[in-house]
PDB file of C-alpha atoms in Angstrom:
ATOM      1  CA  MET A   1      40.356   8.938  -1.583  1.00 34.00           C
ATOM      2  CA  THR A   2      37.527   6.438  -1.116  1.00 36.00           C
ATOM      3  CA  GLU A   3      34.784   7.636   1.170  1.00 40.00           C
ATOM      4  CA  LEU A   4      34.417   5.182   4.042  1.00 38.00           C
ATOM      5  CA  PHE A   5      30.930   6.198   5.089  1.00 34.00           C
ATOM      6  CA  ALA A   6      28.784   6.703   1.996  1.00 37.00           C
ATOM      7  CA  GLU A   7      25.473   8.417   2.544  1.00 44.00           C
ATOM      8  CA  ARG A   8      22.674   5.859   2.830  1.00 56.00           C
ATOM      9  CA  ASP A   9      20.274   5.788  -0.096  1.00 73.00           C
ATOM     10  CA  THR A  10      16.806   7.041   0.704  1.00 85.00           C
ATOM     11  CA  ILE A  11      13.436   6.181  -0.767  1.00 91.00           C
ATOM     12  CA  ASN A  12      11.538   8.889  -2.576  1.00 92.00           C
ATOM     13  CA  PHE A  13       8.119   8.849  -0.936  1.00 94.00           C
ATOM     14  CA  GLY A  14       7.128  12.027  -2.751  1.00 92.00           C
ATOM     15  CA  ASP A  15       6.375  15.435  -1.348  1.00 92.00           C
ATOM     16  CA  LEU A  16       6.038  14.790   2.391  1.00 95.00           C
ATOM     17  CA  PRO A  17       6.611  16.981   5.411  1.00 96.00           C
ATOM     18  CA  GLU A  18      10.254  16.617   6.429  1.00 96.00           C
ATOM     19  CA  ASP A  19       9.472  15.071   9.825  1.00 97.00           C
ATOM     20  CA  VAL A  20       7.153  12.464   8.280  1.00 97.00           C
ATOM     21  CA  ASP A  21       9.684  11.574   5.592  1.00 96.00           C
ATOM     22  CA  ALA A  22      12.340  11.202   8.301  1.00 96.00           C
ATOM     23  CA  LEU A  23      10.148   8.737  10.221  1.00 97.00           C
ATOM     24  CA  LEU A  24       9.499   6.696   7.063  1.00 97.00           C
ATOM     25  CA  GLN A  25      13.201   6.666   6.158  1.00 95.00           C
ATOM     26  CA  GLN A  26      14.073   5.535   9.692  1.00 96.00           C
ATOM     27  CA  GLY A  27      11.418   2.811   9.542  1.00 96.00           C
ATOM     28  CA  VAL A  28      12.766   1.499   6.256  1.00 95.00           C
ATOM     29  CA  ALA A  29      16.327   1.571   7.611  1.00 94.00           C
ATOM     30  CA  VAL A  30      15.498  -0.478  10.735  1.00 95.00           C
ATOM     31  CA  TYR A  31      12.986  -2.869   9.159  1.00 94.00           C
ATOM     32  CA  ARG A  32      15.446  -5.701   8.464  1.00 91.00           C
ATOM     33  CA  HIS A  33      16.754  -5.905  12.029  1.00 94.00           C
ATOM     34  CA  ASP A  34      13.933  -4.461  14.168  1.00 96.00           C
ATOM     35  CA  ARG A  35      10.507  -4.935  12.629  1.00 95.00           C
ATOM     36  CA  ALA A  36       8.667  -3.824  15.746  1.00 96.00           C
ATOM     37  CA  GLN A  37      10.586  -0.538  15.756  1.00 97.00           C
ATOM     38  CA  ALA A  38       9.813  -0.047  12.047  1.00 97.00           C
ATOM     39  CA  ASP A  39       6.114  -0.514  12.813  1.00 97.00           C
ATOM     40  CA  ARG A  40       6.316   1.995  15.676  1.00 98.00           C
ATOM     41  CA  LEU A  41       8.022   4.563  13.438  1.00 98.00           C
ATOM     42  CA  PHE A  42       5.434   4.137  10.682  1.00 98.00           C
ATOM     43  CA  ARG A  43       2.597   4.438  13.207  1.00 98.00           C
ATOM     44  CA  ARG A  44       4.138   7.614  14.641  1.00 98.00           C
ATOM     45  CA  ALA A  45       4.195   9.008  11.120  1.00 98.00           C
ATOM     46  CA  LEU A  46       0.551   8.001  10.644  1.00 98.00           C
ATOM     47  CA  ALA A  47      -0.488   9.666  13.902  1.00 98.00           C
ATOM     48  CA  ALA A  48       1.313  12.841  12.833  1.00 97.00           C
ATOM     49  CA  ALA A  49       0.021  12.923   9.248  1.00 98.00           C
ATOM     50  CA  PRO A  50      -2.905  10.566   8.541  1.00 98.00           C
ATOM     51  CA  ALA A  51      -3.523  12.098   5.104  1.00 98.00           C
ATOM     52  CA  GLN A  52      -0.079  11.045   3.811  1.00 98.00           C
ATOM     53  CA  LEU A  53      -0.697   7.976   1.657  1.00 98.00           C
ATOM     54  CA  PRO A  54       2.871   6.562   1.617  1.00 97.00           C
ATOM     55  CA  ILE A  55       2.549   5.798   5.324  1.00 98.00           C
ATOM     56  CA  TYR A  56      -0.287   3.356   4.671  1.00 98.00           C
ATOM     57  CA  PHE A  57       1.818   1.755   1.928  1.00 97.00           C
ATOM     58  CA  CYS A  58       4.705   1.222   4.367  1.00 97.00           C
ATOM     59  CA  LEU A  59       2.410  -0.329   6.952  1.00 98.00           C
ATOM     60  CA  TYR A  60       0.578  -2.712   4.675  1.00 98.00           C
ATOM     61  CA  LYS A  61       3.786  -3.741   2.938  1.00 96.00           C
ATOM     62  CA  ILE A  62       5.714  -4.624   6.098  1.00 96.00           C
ATOM     63  CA  HIS A  63       2.789  -6.533   7.578  1.00 97.00           C
ATOM     64  CA  THR A  64       2.177  -8.436   4.358  1.00 97.00           C
ATOM     65  CA  TYR A  65       5.883  -9.374   4.199  1.00 94.00           C
ATOM     66  CA  GLN A  66       5.732 -10.610   7.789  1.00 95.00           C
ATOM     67  CA  GLY A  67       2.548 -12.602   7.222  1.00 96.00           C
ATOM     68  CA  HIS A  68       0.577 -10.387   9.626  1.00 97.00           C
ATOM     69  CA  LEU A  69      -2.269 -10.325   7.151  1.00 98.00           C
ATOM     70  CA  ASP A  70      -4.973  -8.975   9.455  1.00 98.00           C
ATOM     71  CA  GLN A  71      -2.787  -5.957  10.267  1.00 98.00           C
ATOM     72  CA  ALA A  72      -1.894  -5.572   6.580  1.00 98.00           C
ATOM     73  CA  GLN A  73      -5.590  -5.630   5.689  1.00 98.00           C
ATOM     74  CA  ILE A  74      -6.449  -2.968   8.262  1.00 98.00           C
ATOM     75  CA  ALA A  75      -3.672  -0.667   7.035  1.00 98.00           C
ATOM     76  CA  ALA A  76      -4.589  -1.209   3.377  1.00 98.00           C
ATOM     77  CA  GLU A  77      -8.303  -0.626   3.978  1.00 98.00           C
ATOM     78  CA  SER A  78      -7.521   2.577   5.884  1.00 98.00           C
ATOM     79  CA  GLY A  79      -5.231   3.754   3.097  1.00 98.00           C
ATOM     80  CA  LEU A  80      -7.845   2.870   0.498  1.00 98.00           C
ATOM     81  CA  ARG A  81     -10.476   4.961   2.300  1.00 98.00           C
ATOM     82  CA  GLU A  82      -8.092   7.909   2.619  1.00 98.00           C
ATOM     83  CA  ALA A  83      -7.023   7.727  -1.033  1.00 98.00           C
ATOM     84  CA  ALA A  84     -10.619   7.435  -2.246  1.00 98.00           C
ATOM     85  CA  SER A  85     -11.574  10.463  -0.175  1.00 98.00           C
ATOM     86  CA  GLN A  86      -8.662  12.474  -1.548  1.00 97.00           C
ATOM     87  CA  ALA A  87      -9.549  11.433  -5.108  1.00 96.00           C
ATOM     88  CA  GLY A  88     -13.185  12.444  -4.580  1.00 96.00           C
ATOM     89  CA  TRP A  89     -14.354   8.860  -5.035  1.00 97.00           C
ATOM     90  CA  ASP A  90     -16.982   6.871  -3.152  1.00 97.00           C
ATOM     91  CA  ALA A  91     -15.679   5.137  -0.013  1.00 95.00           C
ATOM     92  CA  ASP A  92     -16.965   1.831  -1.485  1.00 97.00           C
ATOM     93  CA  TRP A  93     -14.600   0.653  -4.226  1.00 97.00           C
ATOM     94  CA  ARG A  94     -17.481  -1.247  -5.868  1.00 97.00           C
ATOM     95  CA  GLN A  95     -18.982   2.154  -6.753  1.00 97.00           C
ATOM     96  CA  TRP A  96     -15.888   3.508  -8.493  1.00 97.00           C
ATOM     97  CA  GLN A  97     -16.260   4.396 -12.159  1.00 94.00           C
ATOM     98  CA  PRO A  98     -13.629   3.891 -14.851  1.00 94.00           C
ATOM     99  CA  GLN A  99     -11.670   6.999 -15.804  1.00 89.00           C
ATOM    100  CA  ARG A 100     -10.590   7.836 -19.333  1.00 87.00           C
ATOM    101  CA  VAL A 101      -6.984   7.562 -18.168  1.00 85.00           C
ATOM    102  CA  VAL A 102      -5.692   5.810 -15.069  1.00 84.00           C
ATOM    103  CA  PRO A 103      -5.280   8.695 -12.634  1.00 87.00           C
ATOM    104  CA  ASP A 104      -2.150   9.823 -10.858  1.00 91.00           C
ATOM    105  CA  GLY A 105      -1.930  10.756  -7.206  1.00 95.00           C
ATOM    106  CA  PRO A 106      -4.610   9.520  -4.812  1.00 97.00           C
ATOM    107  CA  GLY A 107      -6.591   7.768  -7.567  1.00 97.00           C
ATOM    108  CA  ARG A 108      -3.595   5.689  -8.617  1.00 97.00           C
ATOM    109  CA  PHE A 109      -2.806   4.961  -4.983  1.00 97.00           C
ATOM    110  CA  ALA A 110      -6.401   3.792  -4.461  1.00 98.00           C
ATOM    111  CA  LEU A 111      -6.196   1.400  -7.426  1.00 98.00           C
ATOM    112  CA  TYR A 112      -2.777   0.148  -6.365  1.00 97.00           C
ATOM    113  CA  THR A 113      -4.031  -0.432  -2.817  1.00 98.00           C
ATOM    114  CA  LEU A 114      -7.091  -2.287  -4.118  1.00 98.00           C
ATOM    115  CA  LYS A 115      -4.630  -4.577  -5.915  1.00 98.00           C
ATOM    116  CA  ALA A 116      -2.710  -5.015  -2.648  1.00 98.00           C
ATOM    117  CA  LEU A 117      -5.941  -5.902  -0.858  1.00 98.00           C
ATOM    118  CA  ALA A 118      -6.718  -8.515  -3.518  1.00 98.00           C
ATOM    119  CA  PHE A 119      -3.296 -10.042  -2.849  1.00 98.00           C
ATOM    120  CA  ILE A 120      -3.837  -9.940   0.917  1.00 98.00           C
ATOM    121  CA  HIS A 121      -7.191 -11.707   0.508  1.00 98.00           C
ATOM    122  CA  LEU A 122      -5.523 -14.389  -1.608  1.00 97.00           C
ATOM    123  CA  ARG A 123      -2.978 -14.928   1.152  1.00 96.00           C
ATOM    124  CA  GLN A 124      -5.860 -15.129   3.658  1.00 97.00           C
ATOM    125  CA  ASN A 125      -7.394 -17.957   1.584  1.00 96.00           C
ATOM    126  CA  ASP A 126     -10.305 -15.778   0.478  1.00 96.00           C
ATOM    127  CA  PRO A 127     -10.109 -16.067  -3.324  1.00 95.00           C
ATOM    128  CA  GLN A 128     -13.747 -15.002  -3.746  1.00 96.00           C
ATOM    129  CA  ARG A 129     -13.088 -11.576  -2.215  1.00 97.00           C
ATOM    130  CA  ALA A 130      -9.795 -11.266  -4.107  1.00 97.00           C
ATOM    131  CA  ASN A 131     -11.523 -12.064  -7.395  1.00 97.00           C
ATOM    132  CA  GLN A 132     -14.204  -9.428  -6.746  1.00 98.00           C
ATOM    133  CA  MET A 133     -11.475  -6.831  -6.354  1.00 98.00           C
ATOM    134  CA  LEU A 134      -9.616  -8.087  -9.408  1.00 98.00           C
ATOM    135  CA  ALA A 135     -12.806  -7.895 -11.494  1.00 98.00           C
ATOM    136  CA  ALA A 136     -13.240  -4.274 -10.395  1.00 98.00           C
ATOM    137  CA  LEU A 137      -9.617  -3.541 -11.289  1.00 97.00           C
ATOM    138  CA  GLN A 138     -10.069  -5.091 -14.722  1.00 97.00           C
ATOM    139  CA  ARG A 139     -12.965  -2.693 -15.295  1.00 97.00           C
ATOM    140  CA  LEU A 140     -11.216   0.334 -13.774  1.00 97.00           C
ATOM    141  CA  ASP A 141      -7.730  -0.280 -15.202  1.00 96.00           C
ATOM    142  CA  PRO A 142      -8.124  -2.486 -18.297  1.00 95.00           C
ATOM    143  CA  ALA A 143      -4.484  -1.969 -19.343  1.00 94.00           C
ATOM    144  CA  GLY A 144      -3.210  -3.176 -15.953  1.00 95.00           C
ATOM    145  CA  ALA A 145      -1.256   0.000 -15.222  1.00 95.00           C
ATOM    146  CA  VAL A 146      -1.182  -0.669 -11.466  1.00 96.00           C
ATOM    147  CA  GLY A 147      -0.009  -4.261 -11.908  1.00 96.00           C
ATOM    148  CA  TRP A 148      -3.165  -6.148 -11.013  1.00 96.00           C
ATOM    149  CA  PRO A 149      -2.665  -8.776 -13.795  1.00 96.00           C
ATOM    150  CA  VAL A 150       0.176 -10.290 -11.723  1.00 96.00           C
ATOM    151  CA  VAL A 151      -2.193 -10.826  -8.815  1.00 97.00           C
ATOM    152  CA  ALA A 152      -4.858 -12.141 -11.209  1.00 96.00           C
ATOM    153  CA  ALA A 153      -2.370 -14.732 -12.462  1.00 96.00           C
ATOM    154  CA  LEU A 154      -1.688 -15.771  -8.869  1.00 94.00           C
ATOM    155  CA  ALA A 155      -5.442 -16.021  -8.265  1.00 94.00           C
ATOM    156  CA  GLU A 156      -5.809 -18.321 -11.274  1.00 91.00           C
ATOM    157  CA  GLY A 157      -3.203 -20.594  -9.745  1.00 83.00           C
ATOM    158  CA  VAL A 158      -5.152 -20.693  -6.488  1.00 68.00           C
ATOM    159  CA  SER A 159      -8.479 -21.550  -8.134  1.00 58.00           C
TER     160      SER A 159
END
């Protein structure tokens, strides 16, 4: 017999406390029809667990999608600071040093979020700032493991 109510797919945000994961899953589920509620759920998760990096990702993604670029920038910068701290890196991304291998965990999240910030700055019509971040990413991740070459290509089109 065909199951009428299939279990909804969830997103694997990694190893999170159950209550935080539940808030993120709820936020993702309501995003398409209630963006304000999704934001509230993600912010509740952030208040409960500010060291959990996927929460910052959810916030900067939804605000970028909505064109709320100032809010996206704030969330991304906060996530970048938290990831850098967890990775044991300087709070200033301009001081980061290349690693032999692109790191996993907080280091990868930091690089990925720097890429997101470059994109946000492009959308804010600040190609100079975006290009500074992209130059740092080229030095830190020459193989483009976190996907920054896509944003660099967009930046070339803007210039």
